[in-house]
């Protein structure tokens, strides 16, 4: 408030008021809001308060009709939006505009800072939310189970390195090599529906898909014999069964 007092005393025009003078950081990827009423985790953010949200509107104020967007990926990189080739930076800017109008990417989170202190903030990242969801959907049909599960673990570590300012480290470079390897087949098109803060899948296609409709079917097919399940279940659960049997003789 001292800065606002000074500005008012010297007739300096401000874009914020005392009620919206949050601590904000903004770049192409996001806008963060911290301080004031957000410091109390029991306080609901007043998204529709004039001067709060800058990159879009709240889900409640978004249009009643959905918006569809299609993103093309090549080896994990977004290369086209609705059929138009463009650089990633231009695509993020465009998705920020489209997503913002639909109330996409508003996050209210409590984060753990480097020293362990907890801090609450509201983040706006409409373009980031759309890209993240679309890329994740494409990976769901192009990555095998084990790679997909381990990538989630590696992603958390990667995020920690970036957050903690450890970008220029051998581990980050090694994780980059892992990610590059996983993205070799992450090529395809993803269509998503944007509606009142939600990003939901509409279509996923890839020349490298691992999804086989015939094998995945609940009906009869040539690849999957339903009778095989009984033997698998018996073998897979054998260790659990043995532990339960032997534990009856343990000293309680």
CSV table of C-alpha atoms in Angstrom, one decimal:
chain,number,residue,atom,x,y,z
A,1,UNK,CA,0.0,0.0,0.0
A,2,UNK,CA,3.0,2.4,0.4
A,3,UNK,CA,3.5,2.3,-3.3
A,4,UNK,CA,-0.1,3.2,-3.9
A,5,UNK,CA,0.0,6.0,-1.4
A,6,UNK,CA,3.0,7.4,-3.2
A,7,UNK,CA,1.3,7.1,-6.6
A,8,UNK,CA,-1.8,8.8,-5.4
A,9,UNK,CA,0.1,11.6,-3.7
A,10,UNK,CA,2.0,12.3,-6.9
A,11,UNK,CA,-0.9,11.8,-9.3
A,12,UNK,CA,0.7,8.7,-10.9
A,13,UNK,CA,-2.0,6.7,-12.8
A,14,UNK,CA,-2.3,3.0,-11.8
A,15,UNK,CA,-3.9,0.0,-13.4
A,16,UNK,CA,-4.5,-1.5,-10.0
A,17,UNK,CA,-6.5,-0.6,-6.9
A,18,UNK,CA,-5.8,-1.4,-3.2
A,19,UNK,CA,-8.1,-4.4,-3.6
A,20,UNK,CA,-6.2,-5.8,-6.7
A,21,UNK,CA,-2.6,-4.8,-5.9
A,22,UNK,CA,-1.5,-8.5,-5.9
A,23,UNK,CA,2.1,-9.5,-6.4
A,24,UNK,CA,2.1,-10.5,-10.1
A,25,UNK,CA,4.6,-12.2,-12.4
A,26,UNK,CA,3.8,-12.5,-16.1
A,27,UNK,CA,5.3,-14.1,-19.1
A,28,UNK,CA,4.0,-15.8,-22.3
A,29,UNK,CA,3.3,-19.0,-20.4
A,30,UNK,CA,1.5,-17.7,-17.3
A,31,UNK,CA,0.4,-14.9,-14.9
A,32,UNK,CA,0.6,-15.5,-11.2
A,33,UNK,CA,-1.2,-13.7,-8.4
A,34,UNK,CA,-0.1,-13.7,-4.8
A,35,UNK,CA,-0.8,-11.7,-1.6
A,36,UNK,CA,-3.8,-9.8,-0.2
A,37,UNK,CA,-6.8,-12.1,0.4
A,38,UNK,CA,-5.1,-15.0,-1.3
A,39,UNK,CA,-2.8,-15.4,1.6
A,40,UNK,CA,-5.7,-16.9,3.6
A,41,UNK,CA,-6.4,-20.5,2.3
A,42,UNK,CA,-9.9,-20.2,3.7
A,43,UNK,CA,-10.6,-17.2,1.4
A,44,UNK,CA,-12.2,-18.0,-2.0
A,45,UNK,CA,-10.6,-16.1,-4.9
A,46,UNK,CA,-12.9,-13.4,-6.3
A,47,UNK,CA,-12.2,-14.2,-9.9
A,48,UNK,CA,-14.8,-11.8,-11.2
A,49,UNK,CA,-13.5,-8.9,-9.2
A,50,UNK,CA,-12.5,-6.1,-11.6
A,51,UNK,CA,-8.8,-6.0,-12.2
A,52,UNK,CA,-8.1,-9.6,-10.9
A,53,UNK,CA,-8.0,-11.9,-13.9
A,54,UNK,CA,-6.0,-10.5,-16.9
A,55,UNK,CA,-5.6,-13.4,-19.4
A,56,UNK,CA,-9.3,-14.3,-19.5
A,57,UNK,CA,-12.6,-14.7,-17.7
A,58,UNK,CA,-13.7,-17.0,-15.0
A,59,UNK,CA,-15.5,-20.3,-16.0
A,60,UNK,CA,-18.8,-18.8,-14.8
A,61,UNK,CA,-18.4,-15.9,-17.3
A,62,UNK,CA,-17.3,-18.0,-20.2
A,63,UNK,CA,-19.6,-18.6,-23.3
A,64,UNK,CA,-22.4,-21.1,-23.1
A,65,UNK,CA,-21.2,-22.7,-26.3
A,66,UNK,CA,-18.0,-24.8,-26.5
A,67,UNK,CA,-15.0,-24.0,-28.7
A,68,UNK,CA,-13.0,-26.7,-30.5
A,69,UNK,CA,-9.3,-26.5,-31.3
A,70,UNK,CA,-7.1,-29.0,-33.1
A,71,UNK,CA,-3.4,-29.2,-32.4
A,72,UNK,CA,-0.9,-31.1,-34.6
A,73,UNK,CA,2.2,-32.5,-33.0
A,74,UNK,CA,5.5,-33.8,-34.5
A,75,UNK,CA,7.7,-35.7,-32.2
A,76,UNK,CA,6.1,-34.0,-29.2
A,77,UNK,CA,6.3,-30.5,-30.6
A,78,UNK,CA,3.2,-28.5,-31.4
A,79,UNK,CA,3.5,-27.4,-35.0
A,80,UNK,CA,0.0,-26.4,-36.2
A,81,UNK,CA,-3.2,-25.0,-34.7
A,82,UNK,CA,-6.5,-25.6,-36.5
A,83,UNK,CA,-4.5,-26.6,-39.6
A,84,UNK,CA,-2.3,-23.5,-39.6
A,85,UNK,CA,1.4,-24.0,-39.2
A,86,UNK,CA,3.0,-21.7,-36.6
A,87,UNK,CA,5.9,-21.4,-34.1
A,88,UNK,CA,5.3,-22.7,-30.6
A,89,UNK,CA,5.5,-19.1,-29.2
A,90,UNK,CA,2.8,-17.9,-31.6
A,91,UNK,CA,0.6,-20.9,-30.8
A,92,UNK,CA,0.9,-20.3,-27.1
A,93,UNK,CA,-0.2,-16.7,-27.6
A,94,UNK,CA,-3.1,-17.7,-29.7
A,95,UNK,CA,-4.2,-20.4,-27.3
A,96,UNK,CA,-3.9,-17.9,-24.5
A,97,UNK,CA,-6.5,-15.8,-26.3
A,98,UNK,CA,-8.8,-18.7,-27.2
A,99,UNK,CA,-8.5,-20.4,-23.8
A,100,UNK,CA,-8.8,-17.2,-21.8
A,101,UNK,CA,-12.2,-16.5,-23.4
A,102,UNK,CA,-13.4,-19.9,-22.3
A,103,UNK,CA,-12.1,-19.7,-18.7
A,104,UNK,CA,-9.4,-22.2,-19.2
A,105,UNK,CA,-6.3,-22.7,-17.1
A,106,UNK,CA,-7.1,-20.9,-13.8
A,107,UNK,CA,-5.3,-22.7,-11.0
A,108,UNK,CA,-5.6,-22.1,-7.3
A,109,UNK,CA,-2.7,-23.9,-5.7
A,110,UNK,CA,-0.6,-24.1,-2.5
A,111,UNK,CA,3.0,-24.7,-3.5
A,112,UNK,CA,6.0,-25.9,-1.5
A,113,UNK,CA,8.9,-23.4,-2.0
A,114,UNK,CA,12.5,-24.4,-2.1
A,115,UNK,CA,13.0,-23.9,1.7
A,116,UNK,CA,9.8,-25.8,2.5
A,117,UNK,CA,7.5,-22.8,3.2
A,118,UNK,CA,4.0,-23.1,1.7
A,119,UNK,CA,2.7,-20.3,-0.5
A,120,UNK,CA,-0.7,-19.9,-2.1
A,121,UNK,CA,-1.3,-18.3,-5.5
A,122,UNK,CA,-3.6,-18.2,-8.4
A,123,UNK,CA,-2.2,-18.9,-11.8
A,124,UNK,CA,-3.6,-18.1,-15.2
A,125,UNK,CA,-2.2,-20.3,-18.0
A,126,UNK,CA,-4.9,-20.9,-20.6
A,127,UNK,CA,-2.5,-21.8,-23.4
A,128,UNK,CA,-0.4,-23.9,-21.2
A,129,UNK,CA,-3.4,-25.9,-19.9
A,130,UNK,CA,-4.6,-26.6,-23.4
A,131,UNK,CA,-1.2,-27.7,-24.7
A,132,UNK,CA,-0.5,-29.8,-21.7
A,133,UNK,CA,-3.8,-31.6,-21.9
A,134,UNK,CA,-3.5,-32.2,-25.7
A,135,UNK,CA,0.0,-33.5,-25.5
A,136,UNK,CA,-0.9,-35.8,-22.6
A,137,UNK,CA,-3.8,-37.2,-24.6
A,138,UNK,CA,-1.5,-37.9,-27.6
A,139,UNK,CA,1.0,-39.7,-25.3
A,140,UNK,CA,-1.9,-41.8,-23.9
A,141,UNK,CA,-2.1,-43.7,-27.2
A,142,UNK,CA,1.6,-43.5,-28.4
A,143,UNK,CA,3.6,-44.4,-25.2
A,144,UNK,CA,3.7,-47.9,-23.7
A,145,UNK,CA,2.5,-48.4,-20.2
A,146,UNK,CA,5.9,-48.6,-18.4
A,147,UNK,CA,7.4,-45.6,-20.3
A,148,UNK,CA,4.3,-43.5,-19.6
A,149,UNK,CA,4.3,-44.3,-15.9
A,150,UNK,CA,8.0,-43.6,-15.5
A,151,UNK,CA,7.7,-40.4,-17.5
A,152,UNK,CA,5.3,-39.1,-14.9
A,153,UNK,CA,7.9,-39.7,-12.2
A,154,UNK,CA,10.6,-38.0,-14.3
A,155,UNK,CA,8.3,-35.1,-14.9
A,156,UNK,CA,8.0,-34.4,-11.2
A,157,UNK,CA,11.8,-34.4,-10.8
A,158,UNK,CA,12.2,-32.2,-13.9
A,159,UNK,CA,9.7,-29.7,-12.5
A,160,UNK,CA,11.6,-29.6,-9.2
A,161,UNK,CA,14.9,-28.9,-11.0
A,162,UNK,CA,13.4,-26.0,-12.9
A,163,UNK,CA,11.5,-24.6,-9.9
A,164,UNK,CA,14.7,-24.7,-7.8
A,165,UNK,CA,16.8,-23.0,-10.3
A,166,UNK,CA,18.8,-26.1,-11.3
A,167,UNK,CA,18.4,-25.8,-15.0
A,168,UNK,CA,22.2,-25.9,-15.8
A,169,UNK,CA,22.8,-29.3,-14.2
A,170,UNK,CA,23.8,-32.7,-15.6
A,171,UNK,CA,20.6,-34.3,-14.3
A,172,UNK,CA,18.4,-31.8,-16.3
A,173,UNK,CA,20.4,-32.6,-19.4
A,174,UNK,CA,20.0,-36.3,-18.8
A,175,UNK,CA,16.3,-36.0,-18.3
A,176,UNK,CA,16.1,-34.0,-21.6
A,177,UNK,CA,17.7,-36.9,-23.4
A,178,UNK,CA,15.1,-39.3,-21.9
A,179,UNK,CA,12.3,-37.0,-22.9
A,180,UNK,CA,13.6,-36.7,-26.4
A,181,UNK,CA,13.7,-40.4,-26.7
A,182,UNK,CA,10.1,-40.8,-25.5
A,183,UNK,CA,8.8,-38.2,-28.0
A,184,UNK,CA,10.0,-40.1,-31.1
A,185,UNK,CA,6.5,-41.4,-31.8
A,186,UNK,CA,4.5,-38.6,-30.2
A,187,UNK,CA,3.2,-37.4,-33.6
A,188,UNK,CA,-0.5,-36.9,-34.4
A,189,UNK,CA,-3.5,-34.6,-34.1
A,190,UNK,CA,-5.5,-33.9,-31.0
A,191,UNK,CA,-8.9,-32.1,-31.0
A,192,UNK,CA,-10.1,-30.8,-27.7
A,193,UNK,CA,-13.3,-29.1,-26.5
A,194,UNK,CA,-13.0,-25.9,-24.4
A,195,UNK,CA,-16.1,-25.3,-22.3
A,196,UNK,CA,-16.4,-23.2,-19.1
A,197,UNK,CA,-12.9,-23.9,-17.7
A,198,UNK,CA,-12.7,-27.5,-18.9
A,199,UNK,CA,-10.5,-29.1,-21.6
A,200,UNK,CA,-11.9,-32.4,-22.7
A,201,UNK,CA,-10.9,-34.8,-25.5
A,202,UNK,CA,-12.8,-34.8,-28.8
A,203,UNK,CA,-10.5,-36.8,-31.0
A,204,UNK,CA,-7.0,-38.3,-30.9
A,205,UNK,CA,-5.2,-39.8,-34.0
A,206,UNK,CA,-1.6,-40.9,-34.6
A,207,UNK,CA,0.2,-42.9,-37.2
A,208,UNK,CA,2.1,-44.5,-34.3
A,209,UNK,CA,-0.9,-45.3,-32.1
A,210,UNK,CA,-0.6,-48.3,-29.8
A,211,UNK,CA,-4.4,-48.5,-29.4
A,212,UNK,CA,-6.0,-51.4,-31.2
A,213,UNK,CA,-9.8,-51.3,-31.3
A,214,UNK,CA,-10.1,-55.0,-32.0
A,215,UNK,CA,-7.8,-56.0,-29.1
A,216,UNK,CA,-9.4,-53.5,-26.7
A,217,UNK,CA,-12.9,-54.7,-27.5
A,218,UNK,CA,-15.0,-56.4,-24.8
A,219,UNK,CA,-16.3,-58.7,-27.4
A,220,UNK,CA,-14.8,-61.8,-29.1
A,221,UNK,CA,-11.6,-61.3,-31.2
A,222,UNK,CA,-8.8,-63.4,-32.6
A,223,UNK,CA,-6.0,-61.8,-30.4
A,224,UNK,CA,-7.6,-62.2,-27.0
A,225,UNK,CA,-9.0,-65.5,-25.6
A,226,UNK,CA,-11.2,-64.7,-22.7
A,227,UNK,CA,-10.3,-68.1,-21.1
A,228,UNK,CA,-6.7,-67.0,-20.7
A,229,UNK,CA,-7.7,-64.6,-18.0
A,230,UNK,CA,-8.3,-67.3,-15.4
A,231,UNK,CA,-4.8,-68.7,-15.6
A,232,UNK,CA,-3.3,-65.2,-15.5
A,233,UNK,CA,-5.3,-64.2,-12.5
A,234,UNK,CA,-4.2,-67.4,-10.6
A,235,UNK,CA,-0.5,-66.8,-11.4
A,236,UNK,CA,-0.6,-63.0,-10.9
A,237,UNK,CA,-2.2,-63.4,-7.5
A,238,UNK,CA,-0.1,-66.3,-6.3
A,239,UNK,CA,2.3,-64.3,-4.1
A,240,UNK,CA,-0.6,-62.5,-2.4
A,241,UNK,CA,-2.4,-65.8,-1.8
A,242,UNK,CA,0.8,-67.4,-0.4
A,243,UNK,CA,1.4,-64.5,2.0
A,244,UNK,CA,-2.1,-64.6,3.3
A,245,UNK,CA,-1.8,-68.4,3.9
A,246,UNK,CA,1.6,-68.2,5.6
A,247,UNK,CA,0.8,-65.1,7.7
A,248,UNK,CA,-1.8,-67.2,9.6
A,249,UNK,CA,1.2,-68.9,11.4
A,250,UNK,CA,3.0,-65.8,12.3
A,251,UNK,CA,3.2,-64.7,15.9
A,252,UNK,CA,0.6,-62.0,16.4
